[in-house]
Amino acid sequence: MNLQVNLPAIRAIYTYEMNRTRRTIGQSIVSPVLSTSLYFVVFGSAIGSRMSEVGGVPYGAFIVPGLMMLTLLTQSISNAAFAIYFPRFTGTIYELLSAPVSPFEIVAGYVGAAATKSVLLGLIILATAALFVPMEVRHPFWMLTFLVLTAVTFSLFGFIIGIWADGFERLQLIPMLVITPLTFLGGTFYSLDMLPPVWRTVTLFNPVVYLVAGFRWSFFGTADVRVEVSAAMTLAFLIACLLIVRWMFRTGYRLKS
Amino acid sequence: MPNVITVSGLSKTYATGHTALNNVSLDIRRGEIFALLGPNGAGKTTLISIICGLVKPTAGSVTVSGFDIVSQYRETRSRIGLVPQELTAEAFESVFATVSFSRGLFGKKPDPAYVEKVIRSLSLWEKRDSRIMTLSGGMKRRVLIAKALAHEPEVLFLDEPSAGVDVELRRDMWRLVRELRDSGVTIILTTHYLEEAEEMADRVGVISRGELILVEEKAALMKTLGKKKLSVELNAPLATIPARLAPFNLTLSDGGGCLTYSYVTTAEGSEGRDHGITALLEALSAEGIAFRDLHTEQSSLEDIFVSLVRRS
Ligand SMILES: Nc1ncnc2c1ncn2[C@@H]1O[C@H](COP(=O)(O)OP(=O)(O)O)[C@@H](O)[C@H]1O
Ligand SMILES: [Mg+2]
């Protein structure tokens, strides 16, 4: 009985969420692509024209993995957070809670859909960037692995925020106050070598540094930190999120009175 | 008839410290329509919410078809359909999509033909492609019922089904409920519209302040607790009630032209030897009081309920 999986339920949740994405296609796809293009124009062209190369990589190409990560993190979090917060807010969560679904199935449906959307966005941004600068991907397998792993991890993190949040402002709070600053300070637009030694050390406490570094390695074969450390950090965060979600469902935290 | 749901010693104290259910035990028989009757705040929704998995019980247990609602929740929940009290539905989905979603969520393979049948049975077929937010309140209620039926449940919970519902929907709903019952589905509805329980239910449970005060066959309940009233229309008005009639506790109304006698028919059928109807009529004739008509009235479930709650 514990071995059985309610596959129709996972499929129902996943399809429902992907339909929601399709309905809000403008908001979902167009706006991140647009804002990335703007970043690209401003950072890539304006700054890049004064700074031609970083570690042998053209600056325009150098920032692409960082931009993808920025979008991946913020979009994964906000998609998954909204997906589970909205039914809580409207009350339709009653159906999910009364259904014969396990926490695993709920998470698989919601996080799977949010991560799918983020991965698609990441690839769209990559394709958009390729219009501006020639792009190469040294390790396509690892690039996709980092892409999927990061999308899943941060969708899971978003899911947690969506269960924790008790208002729409809170949904935005963590992405805005924590993730965006950490991403900007995490080597998205620069190499850690460019920083004074003190700041370089401080930056190493920023987990996003590891995500961006590993991801950038998969593109260019060079990175600020070892790629194994990068992968280990991401996995550790993934496991931490899984444990929190498990605890939330065990206790019915903010889901059941 | 075997029981489909067994509730044993169920209690719920919310985080606020409020005890919404206090040691409730109840058996629901397979195939019956059971009405859970009680005023607002009595604990009806709490009881349903626990059985359906929305609220965690503080103490006690519930089985559905012999399966425990906590340790075997897949077995129990896949057998249950819930129509909640509040009108909560996805705003942007179409009717057909949301009903199909419910079917999948409850573990059933897609079956557009069945979904169509359910949607048609609720007269929603014309609206199948409409977004839910464009529907009226009554239509939304129909959608919620369709969602609850999408996975062919054995037990259907209807929480305050006729709150804010028009006459037409109410009639449709009762027709559907009877059809479902005839096809073997057990139906549990909560209501504080007493006529509803009276009209629909096979059995009635009365709940007040978290306690189940009584569970009875509706007919038996009406018989046991049904107060009856006998009105005697007199030929000539009386100024006062004669002393001899005092034991009957009569009331005089209609300018002295009508005597009213309240009595209780107990399960044994005895009306009380000293002051039953026969005794009253004998006393009237001994007093030489002539009357032109008699009629009796049975108290409604509402009267019964009010007296029960007052007593507890
Ligand atoms: N989540 C909750 N937290 C605290 N108290 C609650 C909660 N839900 C219901 N109650 C209280 O429990 C009591 C029973 O509520 P409910 O089961 O909804 O009654 P009914 O459905 O019979 O109107 C009420 O006093 C209500 O205020
Ligand atoms: Mg209620």
PDB file of N, CA, C and O in Angstrom, chain A residues 209-237:
ATOM      1  N   VAL A 209      26.828  31.814  -5.153  1.00  0.00           N
ATOM      2  CA  VAL A 209      28.135  31.782  -5.823  1.00  0.00           C
ATOM      3  C   VAL A 209      28.414  30.390  -6.384  1.00  0.00           C
ATOM      4  O   VAL A 209      28.873  30.237  -7.510  1.00  0.00           O
ATOM      5  N   TYR A 210      28.094  29.393  -5.588  1.00  0.00           N
ATOM      6  CA  TYR A 210      28.397  28.019  -5.989  1.00  0.00           C
ATOM      7  C   TYR A 210      27.519  27.571  -7.147  1.00  0.00           C
ATOM      8  O   TYR A 210      27.958  26.852  -8.037  1.00  0.00           O
ATOM      9  N   LEU A 211      26.255  28.006  -7.095  1.00  0.00           N
ATOM     10  CA  LEU A 211      25.349  27.648  -8.188  1.00  0.00           C
ATOM     11  C   LEU A 211      25.831  28.254  -9.495  1.00  0.00           C
ATOM     12  O   LEU A 211      25.946  27.570 -10.511  1.00  0.00           O
ATOM     13  N   VAL A 212      26.122  29.547  -9.431  1.00  0.00           N
ATOM     14  CA  VAL A 212      26.532  30.251 -10.652  1.00  0.00           C
ATOM     15  C   VAL A 212      27.856  29.680 -11.153  1.00  0.00           C
ATOM     16  O   VAL A 212      28.036  29.447 -12.355  1.00  0.00           O
ATOM     17  N   ALA A 213      28.772  29.408 -10.213  1.00  0.00           N
ATOM     18  CA  ALA A 213      30.095  28.926 -10.608  1.00  0.00           C
ATOM     19  C   ALA A 213      30.006  27.582 -11.317  1.00  0.00           C
ATOM     20  O   ALA A 213      30.604  27.384 -12.391  1.00  0.00           O
ATOM     21  N   GLY A 214      29.247  26.673 -10.738  1.00  0.00           N
ATOM     22  CA  GLY A 214      29.115  25.353 -11.353  1.00  0.00           C
ATOM     23  C   GLY A 214      28.471  25.447 -12.725  1.00  0.00           C
ATOM     24  O   GLY A 214      28.899  24.796 -13.690  1.00  0.00           O
ATOM     25  N   PHE A 215      27.481  26.271 -12.776  1.00  0.00           N
ATOM     26  CA  PHE A 215      26.748  26.429 -14.032  1.00  0.00           C
ATOM     27  C   PHE A 215      27.667  27.037 -15.105  1.00  0.00           C
ATOM     28  O   PHE A 215      27.690  26.597 -16.248  1.00  0.00           O
ATOM     29  N   ARG A 216      28.449  28.034 -14.674  1.00  0.00           N
ATOM     30  CA  ARG A 216      29.345  28.696 -15.631  1.00  0.00           C
ATOM     31  C   ARG A 216      30.424  27.722 -16.122  1.00  0.00           C
ATOM     32  O   ARG A 216      30.800  27.743 -17.288  1.00  0.00           O
ATOM     33  N   TRP A 217      30.852  26.874 -15.209  1.00  0.00           N
ATOM     34  CA  TRP A 217      31.838  25.863 -15.604  1.00  0.00           C
ATOM     35  C   TRP A 217      31.305  24.994 -16.742  1.00  0.00           C
ATOM     36  O   TRP A 217      32.016  24.667 -17.691  1.00  0.00           O
ATOM     37  N   SER A 218      30.011  24.621 -16.648  1.00  0.00           N
ATOM     38  CA  SER A 218      29.452  23.750 -17.678  1.00  0.00           C
ATOM     39  C   SER A 218      29.441  24.431 -19.048  1.00  0.00           C
ATOM     40  O   SER A 218      29.434  23.759 -20.072  1.00  0.00           O
ATOM     41  N   PHE A 219      29.484  25.758 -19.034  1.00  0.00           N
ATOM     42  CA  PHE A 219      29.543  26.490 -20.306  1.00  0.00           C
ATOM     43  C   PHE A 219      30.973  26.633 -20.810  1.00  0.00           C
ATOM     44  O   PHE A 219      31.271  26.381 -21.968  1.00  0.00           O
ATOM     45  N   PHE A 220      31.863  27.089 -19.892  1.00  0.00           N
ATOM     46  CA  PHE A 220      33.176  27.535 -20.365  1.00  0.00           C
ATOM     47  C   PHE A 220      34.327  26.664 -19.878  1.00  0.00           C
ATOM     48  O   PHE A 220      35.453  26.859 -20.297  1.00  0.00           O
ATOM     49  N   GLY A 221      34.031  25.729 -18.974  1.00  0.00           N
ATOM     50  CA  GLY A 221      35.097  24.855 -18.486  1.00  0.00           C
ATOM     51  C   GLY A 221      35.989  25.508 -17.450  1.00  0.00           C
ATOM     52  O   GLY A 221      36.940  24.892 -16.977  1.00  0.00           O
ATOM     53  N   THR A 222      35.695  26.754 -17.073  1.00  0.00           N
ATOM     54  CA  THR A 222      36.453  27.402 -15.998  1.00  0.00           C
ATOM     55  C   THR A 222      35.475  27.944 -14.976  1.00  0.00           C
ATOM     56  O   THR A 222      34.348  28.291 -15.316  1.00  0.00           O
ATOM     57  N   ALA A 223      35.913  27.991 -13.697  1.00  0.00           N
ATOM     58  CA  ALA A 223      34.999  28.488 -12.682  1.00  0.00           C
ATOM     59  C   ALA A 223      35.774  29.043 -11.501  1.00  0.00           C
ATOM     60  O   ALA A 223      36.961  28.750 -11.322  1.00  0.00           O
ATOM     61  N   ASP A 224      35.059  29.836 -10.672  1.00  0.00           N
ATOM     62  CA  ASP A 224      35.666  30.437  -9.496  1.00  0.00           C
ATOM     63  C   ASP A 224      35.874  29.412  -8.396  1.00  0.00           C
ATOM     64  O   ASP A 224      36.763  29.547  -7.571  1.00  0.00           O
ATOM     65  N   VAL A 225      34.981  28.425  -8.320  1.00  0.00           N
ATOM     66  CA  VAL A 225      35.114  27.392  -7.284  1.00  0.00           C
ATOM     67  C   VAL A 225      35.029  26.024  -7.952  1.00  0.00           C
ATOM     68  O   VAL A 225      34.598  25.903  -9.092  1.00  0.00           O
ATOM     69  N   ARG A 226      35.431  25.028  -7.205  1.00  0.00           N
ATOM     70  CA  ARG A 226      35.421  23.684  -7.783  1.00  0.00           C
ATOM     71  C   ARG A 226      33.992  23.238  -8.080  1.00  0.00           C
ATOM     72  O   ARG A 226      33.079  23.458  -7.302  1.00  0.00           O
ATOM     73  N   VAL A 227      33.814  22.583  -9.197  1.00  0.00           N
ATOM     74  CA  VAL A 227      32.472  22.219  -9.636  1.00  0.00           C
ATOM     75  C   VAL A 227      31.846  21.176  -8.706  1.00  0.00           C
ATOM     76  O   VAL A 227      30.624  21.170  -8.490  1.00  0.00           O
ATOM     77  N   GLU A 228      32.678  20.310  -8.097  1.00  0.00           N
ATOM     78  CA  GLU A 228      32.143  19.311  -7.169  1.00  0.00           C
ATOM     79  C   GLU A 228      31.509  19.989  -5.956  1.00  0.00           C
ATOM     80  O   GLU A 228      30.446  19.588  -5.480  1.00  0.00           O
ATOM     81  N   VAL A 229      32.199  21.054  -5.489  1.00  0.00           N
ATOM     82  CA  VAL A 229      31.664  21.803  -4.353  1.00  0.00           C
ATOM     83  C   VAL A 229      30.321  22.412  -4.737  1.00  0.00           C
ATOM     84  O   VAL A 229      29.344  22.399  -3.983  1.00  0.00           O
ATOM     85  N   SER A 230      30.292  22.918  -5.943  1.00  0.00           N
ATOM     86  CA  SER A 230      29.072  23.500  -6.474  1.00  0.00           C
ATOM     87  C   SER A 230      27.907  22.519  -6.435  1.00  0.00           C
ATOM     88  O   SER A 230      26.829  22.815  -5.914  1.00  0.00           O
ATOM     89  N   ALA A 231      28.147  21.339  -6.998  1.00  0.00           N
ATOM     90  CA  ALA A 231      27.097  20.322  -7.054  1.00  0.00           C
ATOM     91  C   ALA A 231      26.703  19.885  -5.652  1.00  0.00           C
ATOM     92  O   ALA A 231      25.508  19.725  -5.352  1.00  0.00           O
ATOM     93  N   ALA A 232      27.699  19.735  -4.761  1.00  0.00           N
ATOM     94  CA  ALA A 232      27.407  19.293  -3.399  1.00  0.00           C
ATOM     95  C   ALA A 232      26.546  20.314  -2.666  1.00  0.00           C
ATOM     96  O   ALA A 232      25.601  19.957  -1.955  1.00  0.00           O
ATOM     97  N   MET A 233      26.848  21.604  -2.854  1.00  0.00           N
ATOM     98  CA  MET A 233      26.067  22.657  -2.195  1.00  0.00           C
ATOM     99  C   MET A 233      24.612  22.623  -2.650  1.00  0.00           C
ATOM    100  O   MET A 233      23.683  22.743  -1.861  1.00  0.00           O
ATOM    101  N   THR A 234      24.429  22.457  -3.954  1.00  0.00           N
ATOM    102  CA  THR A 234      23.069  22.421  -4.487  1.00  0.00           C
ATOM    103  C   THR A 234      22.304  21.221  -3.926  1.00  0.00           C
ATOM    104  O   THR A 234      21.152  21.353  -3.496  1.00  0.00           O
ATOM    105  N   LEU A 235      22.981  20.078  -3.921  1.00  0.00           N
ATOM    106  CA  LEU A 235      22.330  18.872  -3.396  1.00  0.00           C
ATOM    107  C   LEU A 235      21.978  19.030  -1.920  1.00  0.00           C
ATOM    108  O   LEU A 235      20.898  18.624  -1.485  1.00  0.00           O
ATOM    109  N   ALA A 236      22.906  19.642  -1.167  1.00  0.00           N
ATOM    110  CA  ALA A 236      22.657  19.821   0.266  1.00  0.00           C
ATOM    111  C   ALA A 236      21.417  20.689   0.478  1.00  0.00           C
ATOM    112  O   ALA A 236      20.562  20.401   1.326  1.00  0.00           O
ATOM    113  N   PHE A 237      21.294  21.738  -0.320  1.00  0.00           N
ATOM    114  CA  PHE A 237      20.135  22.621  -0.185  1.00  0.00           C
ATOM    115  C   PHE A 237      18.858  21.890  -0.584  1.00  0.00           C
ATOM    116  O   PHE A 237      17.808  22.035   0.049  1.00  0.00           O
TER     117      PHE A 237
END
